[in-house]
C-alpha cells in the first residue's frame, strides 16, 4: 500500500472518530456494560452454589467427626469399665485368700461371744466396703481422714475415673438341683427331687401360695404340674433316657418308659434333652416348665442381686446355714423323710416355718456374724439345745416377755445313718463362690459374672497334674 493511500485511510478514520465524538458516542458503549453485567450474575450464582456445597460437606464432616468422637469415648469408657470389673473380681479373690489370716485375728473375740471357735469368715460379704479405696479413691480419703490416716500416702492408689460394685455369695447357700454323684445316680435323683419338691412348697399343706404356679396352661395348652417340673429337671441331667417319676410319699424316684421329648421337638427351634449335668444356671430355662413365673419365684427373684437367688447348679449339695436364706435352709431340712412330719414342715398355718425364718433373721440382725461354727451347731439349733443359738434367743425372748417367737424344736430320730446324712448336708465352709462385679465409667457399664472354685482337694483331670491355685479356678466367666 502506498504512503499516500495509508495517509488517506488514517484521515478517514480520524474523521469518523471526530464525528462520533461530536455525536456523544464511544466505541462499543452499548455492548461492554451488558456483557460485564452478565458475567457478574453468573459469578454470584457460582459462588452461592459453591458455598452451599461446602456447607453440606462441612456439616457432614462435623456430624461424622462428632459421632466418631462420641463412639471413641463410649468405647474407651466401656473398656475402662470392663477392666474395673476385672480388677474388682481379682481384688475380691485376693481378699478371700486372706480369710484364714483374718480368722485367726477374730477367733478370740468370737470365742468370747459364742464360746466356740470361729468358723470361716464371710469376708466376701464386705468386699464393697473393704475394697472401696480401689474404686472410689477420693471418697475413701474423706472417710479414713476422720480416723487420722492419710490415704494419699498409700502407694498404687489413685483416681480410676470410675467405680465398681461387688456382689459375692457362696454357692452352697443355695439349693443345688444339678447332678450330684456319678457313684450314686439314683440317690442323686431322689435328693434333687426331694429338694425341689420342698422348695416349691410340695410338703406344705395344700392349698398353699405356690399351688397356682402349677395350675397354669402353657402356650401349647399343656399343664405342667409340680411333679412334672421336678421330673423334667431330673431328666435333663440324668444319664439315661427314661422318664423319672417321683413319689413324695415314699421319698423315692423310679425310671420307666421313654422321656417326654414331644415338647422339645415341637418347638420352633427344636432341641433334645441334654442327659448331662447343667453347665450354667441359665441352662435351666431350656427345661419344660421352668417358665418366667417359676424362674422369678424359685430361681432368681432379683437378677441384679445374686444373693437373692435360691437355686444353684454348682457344689455338692451341702447347705451353708451361715449364708443361706432361711427359706432355703427350711427346704433342705424338710426334704428329709424323717423330718417331714415335724410341725415346722407340716404346720397348716405356716406359723412354725415363719417362726424359724424370723428367728434366723433376728439373730443375723443382732450381729452380722456366722452363728454356726460347724454343721452340728445348726442341728443343735433345730433341736433347741440350750447351749447353742436357740438357748441364747430363748433367754432373750424370755427377758423381753415374748416367747411366742420361738419355734417348736425338732426331734431327731436316734438313727446313725440319719444323723450322718444330716451332718453331711450342712457345712460352714464356702468353697465355690459367685463373684459378680459391675464396673461403671460415665454412662458405660460392664458386668462380669464369675464362679470361683477354691476347694483345696481339687485336682485337674488326668493326665494333668497340679494343685488348686491360691486364688482358685474359674468355673464360669461371662462379660455383659
PDB file of C-alpha atoms in Angstrom, residues 38-206:
ATOM      1  CA  UNK A  38     -23.997 -10.959  32.519  1.00  0.00           C
ATOM      2  CA  UNK A  39     -20.569 -12.103  33.738  1.00  0.00           C
ATOM      3  CA  UNK A  40     -21.120 -10.661  37.231  1.00  0.00           C
ATOM      4  CA  UNK A  41     -24.504 -12.513  37.690  1.00  0.00           C
ATOM      5  CA  UNK A  42     -23.009 -15.879  36.716  1.00  0.00           C
ATOM      6  CA  UNK A  43     -20.170 -15.436  39.217  1.00  0.00           C
ATOM      7  CA  UNK A  44     -22.651 -14.728  42.022  1.00  0.00           C
ATOM      8  CA  UNK A  45     -24.640 -17.857  41.202  1.00  0.00           C
ATOM      9  CA  UNK A  46     -21.474 -19.933  41.072  1.00  0.00           C
ATOM     10  CA  UNK A  47     -20.407 -18.546  44.462  1.00  0.00           C
ATOM     11  CA  UNK A  48     -23.760 -19.427  46.060  1.00  0.00           C
ATOM     12  CA  UNK A  49     -23.628 -22.989  44.717  1.00  0.00           C
ATOM     13  CA  UNK A  50     -20.064 -23.408  45.967  1.00  0.00           C
ATOM     14  CA  UNK A  51     -20.998 -22.068  49.407  1.00  0.00           C
ATOM     15  CA  UNK A  52     -23.984 -24.474  49.637  1.00  0.00           C
ATOM     16  CA  UNK A  53     -21.856 -27.467  48.663  1.00  0.00           C
ATOM     17  CA  UNK A  54     -19.172 -26.507  51.152  1.00  0.00           C
ATOM     18  CA  UNK A  55     -21.814 -26.044  53.889  1.00  0.00           C
ATOM     19  CA  UNK A  56     -23.177 -29.541  53.296  1.00  0.00           C
ATOM     20  CA  UNK A  57     -19.691 -31.005  53.287  1.00  0.00           C
ATOM     21  CA  UNK A  58     -18.700 -29.184  56.465  1.00  0.00           C
ATOM     22  CA  UNK A  59     -21.947 -30.198  58.218  1.00  0.00           C
ATOM     23  CA  UNK A  60     -21.489 -33.837  57.226  1.00  0.00           C
ATOM     24  CA  UNK A  61     -17.854 -33.739  58.289  1.00  0.00           C
ATOM     25  CA  UNK A  62     -18.809 -32.195  61.629  1.00  0.00           C
ATOM     26  CA  UNK A  63     -21.515 -34.802  62.237  1.00  0.00           C
ATOM     27  CA  UNK A  64     -19.277 -37.684  61.227  1.00  0.00           C
ATOM     28  CA  UNK A  65     -16.429 -36.384  63.366  1.00  0.00           C
ATOM     29  CA  UNK A  66     -18.760 -35.827  66.325  1.00  0.00           C
ATOM     30  CA  UNK A  67     -20.232 -39.311  66.063  1.00  0.00           C
ATOM     31  CA  UNK A  68     -16.779 -40.823  65.753  1.00  0.00           C
ATOM     32  CA  UNK A  69     -15.581 -38.887  68.770  1.00  0.00           C
ATOM     33  CA  UNK A  70     -18.621 -39.952  70.827  1.00  0.00           C
ATOM     34  CA  UNK A  71     -18.182 -43.573  69.746  1.00  0.00           C
ATOM     35  CA  UNK A  72     -14.494 -43.456  70.642  1.00  0.00           C
ATOM     36  CA  UNK A  73     -15.340 -42.027  74.075  1.00  0.00           C
ATOM     37  CA  UNK A  74     -18.004 -44.681  74.623  1.00  0.00           C
ATOM     38  CA  UNK A  75     -15.632 -47.445  73.564  1.00  0.00           C
ATOM     39  CA  UNK A  76     -12.952 -46.043  75.844  1.00  0.00           C
ATOM     40  CA  UNK A  77     -15.375 -45.894  78.784  1.00  0.00           C
ATOM     41  CA  UNK A  78     -16.601 -49.446  78.103  1.00  0.00           C
ATOM     42  CA  UNK A  79     -13.051 -50.728  78.089  1.00  0.00           C
ATOM     43  CA  UNK A  80     -12.254 -48.904  81.321  1.00  0.00           C
ATOM     44  CA  UNK A  81     -15.453 -50.241  82.896  1.00  0.00           C
ATOM     45  CA  UNK A  82     -14.536 -53.770  81.808  1.00  0.00           C
ATOM     46  CA  UNK A  83     -11.096 -53.574  83.366  1.00  0.00           C
ATOM     47  CA  UNK A  84     -12.537 -52.031  86.517  1.00  0.00           C
ATOM     48  CA  UNK A  85     -14.838 -55.062  86.754  1.00  0.00           C
ATOM     49  CA  UNK A  86     -11.897 -57.418  86.212  1.00  0.00           C
ATOM     50  CA  UNK A  87      -9.949 -55.584  88.911  1.00  0.00           C
ATOM     51  CA  UNK A  88     -12.910 -55.955  91.265  1.00  0.00           C
ATOM     52  CA  UNK A  89     -13.015 -59.729  90.664  1.00  0.00           C
ATOM     53  CA  UNK A  90      -9.283 -60.164  91.228  1.00  0.00           C
ATOM     54  CA  UNK A  91      -9.270 -57.968  94.331  1.00  0.00           C
ATOM     55  CA  UNK A  92     -12.184 -59.945  95.765  1.00  0.00           C
ATOM     56  CA  UNK A  93     -10.328 -63.205  95.099  1.00  0.00           C
ATOM     57  CA  UNK A  94      -7.288 -61.814  96.909  1.00  0.00           C
ATOM     58  CA  UNK A  95      -9.490 -60.715  99.813  1.00  0.00           C
ATOM     59  CA  UNK A  96     -10.982 -64.216 100.098  1.00  0.00           C
ATOM     60  CA  UNK A  97      -7.465 -65.659 100.042  1.00  0.00           C
ATOM     61  CA  UNK A  98      -6.651 -63.625 103.152  1.00  0.00           C
ATOM     62  CA  UNK A  99      -9.617 -65.020 105.085  1.00  0.00           C
ATOM     63  CA  UNK A 100      -7.627 -67.625 107.126  1.00  0.00           C
ATOM     64  CA  UNK A 101      -5.321 -64.912 108.492  1.00  0.00           C
ATOM     65  CA  UNK A 102      -8.296 -62.733 109.369  1.00  0.00           C
ATOM     66  CA  UNK A 103      -9.999 -65.666 111.089  1.00  0.00           C
ATOM     67  CA  UNK A 104      -7.062 -66.038 113.457  1.00  0.00           C
ATOM     68  CA  UNK A 105      -7.393 -62.393 114.453  1.00  0.00           C
ATOM     69  CA  UNK A 106     -11.097 -62.581 115.288  1.00  0.00           C
ATOM     70  CA  UNK A 107     -11.034 -66.050 116.850  1.00  0.00           C
ATOM     71  CA  UNK A 108     -10.502 -64.819 120.466  1.00  0.00           C
ATOM     72  CA  UNK A 109     -13.340 -62.327 120.125  1.00  0.00           C
ATOM     73  CA  UNK A 110     -15.644 -64.925 118.582  1.00  0.00           C
ATOM     74  CA  UNK A 111     -14.879 -67.458 121.309  1.00  0.00           C
ATOM     75  CA  UNK A 112     -15.715 -64.865 123.942  1.00  0.00           C
ATOM     76  CA  UNK A 113     -19.053 -64.136 122.251  1.00  0.00           C
ATOM     77  CA  UNK A 114     -20.230 -67.655 121.383  1.00  0.00           C
ATOM     78  CA  UNK A 115     -17.921 -70.000 123.322  1.00  0.00           C
ATOM     79  CA  UNK A 116     -16.875 -71.759 120.099  1.00  0.00           C
ATOM     80  CA  UNK A 117     -14.045 -71.417 117.625  1.00  0.00           C
ATOM     81  CA  UNK A 118     -14.508 -69.011 114.781  1.00  0.00           C
ATOM     82  CA  UNK A 119     -15.815 -70.531 111.539  1.00  0.00           C
ATOM     83  CA  UNK A 120     -14.939 -69.302 108.077  1.00  0.00           C
ATOM     84  CA  UNK A 121     -15.447 -65.538 107.991  1.00  0.00           C
ATOM     85  CA  UNK A 122     -17.580 -64.432 105.012  1.00  0.00           C
ATOM     86  CA  UNK A 123     -15.252 -61.594 104.037  1.00  0.00           C
ATOM     87  CA  UNK A 124     -16.792 -61.528 100.555  1.00  0.00           C
ATOM     88  CA  UNK A 125     -19.926 -60.006 102.059  1.00  0.00           C
ATOM     89  CA  UNK A 126     -17.933 -56.900 102.977  1.00  0.00           C
ATOM     90  CA  UNK A 127     -15.962 -56.646  99.736  1.00  0.00           C
ATOM     91  CA  UNK A 128     -17.558 -53.332  98.724  1.00  0.00           C
ATOM     92  CA  UNK A 129     -16.536 -51.671 101.991  1.00  0.00           C
ATOM     93  CA  UNK A 130     -13.039 -53.144 102.189  1.00  0.00           C
ATOM     94  CA  UNK A 131     -12.197 -52.518  98.530  1.00  0.00           C
ATOM     95  CA  UNK A 132     -13.637 -49.015  98.315  1.00  0.00           C
ATOM     96  CA  UNK A 133     -10.225 -47.259  98.223  1.00  0.00           C
ATOM     97  CA  UNK A 134      -9.515 -49.102  94.978  1.00  0.00           C
ATOM     98  CA  UNK A 135     -12.667 -47.895  93.226  1.00  0.00           C
ATOM     99  CA  UNK A 136     -13.553 -44.593  94.928  1.00  0.00           C
ATOM    100  CA  UNK A 137     -10.248 -43.113  95.996  1.00  0.00           C
ATOM    101  CA  UNK A 138     -11.433 -39.563  96.637  1.00  0.00           C
ATOM    102  CA  UNK A 139     -14.439 -40.660  98.670  1.00  0.00           C
ATOM    103  CA  UNK A 140     -12.319 -43.062 100.701  1.00  0.00           C
ATOM    104  CA  UNK A 141      -9.820 -40.318 101.539  1.00  0.00           C
ATOM    105  CA  UNK A 142     -12.553 -38.382 103.293  1.00  0.00           C
ATOM    106  CA  UNK A 143     -13.758 -41.470 105.167  1.00  0.00           C
ATOM    107  CA  UNK A 144     -10.368 -42.525 106.551  1.00  0.00           C
ATOM    108  CA  UNK A 145      -9.203 -38.981 107.304  1.00  0.00           C
ATOM    109  CA  UNK A 146     -11.542 -38.978 110.308  1.00  0.00           C
ATOM    110  CA  UNK A 147      -9.518 -41.896 111.686  1.00  0.00           C
ATOM    111  CA  UNK A 148      -6.295 -39.914 111.343  1.00  0.00           C
ATOM    112  CA  UNK A 149      -4.952 -41.769 108.312  1.00  0.00           C
ATOM    113  CA  UNK A 150      -3.891 -40.039 105.142  1.00  0.00           C
ATOM    114  CA  UNK A 151      -4.839 -42.293 102.253  1.00  0.00           C
ATOM    115  CA  UNK A 152      -2.850 -40.074  99.917  1.00  0.00           C
ATOM    116  CA  UNK A 153       0.349 -41.574 101.330  1.00  0.00           C
ATOM    117  CA  UNK A 154      -0.611 -45.037 100.092  1.00  0.00           C
ATOM    118  CA  UNK A 155       1.247 -46.225  97.030  1.00  0.00           C
ATOM    119  CA  UNK A 156      -0.520 -47.586  93.982  1.00  0.00           C
ATOM    120  CA  UNK A 157      -3.856 -45.924  94.728  1.00  0.00           C
ATOM    121  CA  UNK A 158      -5.409 -43.095  92.776  1.00  0.00           C
ATOM    122  CA  UNK A 159      -8.440 -41.888  90.925  1.00  0.00           C
ATOM    123  CA  UNK A 160      -9.625 -44.508  88.409  1.00  0.00           C
ATOM    124  CA  UNK A 161     -12.238 -42.340  86.722  1.00  0.00           C
ATOM    125  CA  UNK A 162     -14.977 -44.837  87.563  1.00  0.00           C
ATOM    126  CA  UNK A 163     -16.340 -47.196  90.188  1.00  0.00           C
ATOM    127  CA  UNK A 164     -17.165 -50.875  90.632  1.00  0.00           C
ATOM    128  CA  UNK A 165     -19.700 -52.697  92.772  1.00  0.00           C
ATOM    129  CA  UNK A 166     -19.136 -56.213  94.111  1.00  0.00           C
ATOM    130  CA  UNK A 167     -21.733 -58.873  94.880  1.00  0.00           C
ATOM    131  CA  UNK A 168     -20.277 -62.128  96.181  1.00  0.00           C
ATOM    132  CA  UNK A 169     -22.152 -65.114  97.536  1.00  0.00           C
ATOM    133  CA  UNK A 170     -21.370 -68.690  98.492  1.00  0.00           C
ATOM    134  CA  UNK A 171     -22.999 -71.191  96.146  1.00  0.00           C
ATOM    135  CA  UNK A 172     -23.592 -73.670  98.970  1.00  0.00           C
ATOM    136  CA  UNK A 173     -26.117 -71.211 100.374  1.00  0.00           C
ATOM    137  CA  UNK A 174     -28.479 -72.304  97.572  1.00  0.00           C
ATOM    138  CA  UNK A 175     -30.439 -75.424  96.702  1.00  0.00           C
ATOM    139  CA  UNK A 176     -28.361 -77.471  94.277  1.00  0.00           C
ATOM    140  CA  UNK A 177     -30.524 -79.013  91.545  1.00  0.00           C
ATOM    141  CA  UNK A 178     -27.669 -80.424  89.479  1.00  0.00           C
ATOM    142  CA  UNK A 179     -26.284 -83.930  89.086  1.00  0.00           C
ATOM    143  CA  UNK A 180     -24.545 -84.926  92.315  1.00  0.00           C
ATOM    144  CA  UNK A 181     -22.618 -88.169  92.311  1.00  0.00           C
ATOM    145  CA  UNK A 182     -21.684 -90.481  89.485  1.00  0.00           C
ATOM    146  CA  UNK A 183     -21.299 -93.228  92.082  1.00  0.00           C
ATOM    147  CA  UNK A 184     -24.926 -92.942  93.189  1.00  0.00           C
ATOM    148  CA  UNK A 185     -27.099 -91.674  90.320  1.00  0.00           C
ATOM    149  CA  UNK A 186     -30.312 -92.972  91.871  1.00  0.00           C
ATOM    150  CA  UNK A 187     -29.524 -91.238  95.151  1.00  0.00           C
ATOM    151  CA  UNK A 188     -28.795 -88.020  93.260  1.00  0.00           C
ATOM    152  CA  UNK A 189     -32.166 -88.178  91.520  1.00  0.00           C
ATOM    153  CA  UNK A 190     -34.026 -88.696  94.762  1.00  0.00           C
ATOM    154  CA  UNK A 191     -32.161 -85.991  96.634  1.00  0.00           C
ATOM    155  CA  UNK A 192     -32.716 -83.347  93.953  1.00  0.00           C
ATOM    156  CA  UNK A 193     -36.362 -84.336  93.582  1.00  0.00           C
ATOM    157  CA  UNK A 194     -36.950 -84.000  97.321  1.00  0.00           C
ATOM    158  CA  UNK A 195     -35.185 -80.645  97.467  1.00  0.00           C
ATOM    159  CA  UNK A 196     -37.189 -79.229  94.570  1.00  0.00           C
ATOM    160  CA  UNK A 197     -40.412 -80.610  95.980  1.00  0.00           C
ATOM    161  CA  UNK A 198     -39.677 -78.974  99.316  1.00  0.00           C
ATOM    162  CA  UNK A 199     -38.558 -75.671  97.746  1.00  0.00           C
ATOM    163  CA  UNK A 200     -41.699 -75.413  95.626  1.00  0.00           C
ATOM    164  CA  UNK A 201     -43.978 -75.949  98.617  1.00  0.00           C
ATOM    165  CA  UNK A 202     -44.808 -79.592  97.989  1.00  0.00           C
ATOM    166  CA  UNK A 203     -44.530 -80.603 101.632  1.00  0.00           C
ATOM    167  CA  UNK A 204     -46.649 -77.663 102.780  1.00  0.00           C
ATOM    168  CA  UNK A 205     -50.357 -78.274 103.339  1.00  0.00           C
ATOM    169  CA  UNK A 206     -52.428 -77.689 100.220  1.00  0.00           C
TER     170      UNK A 206
END
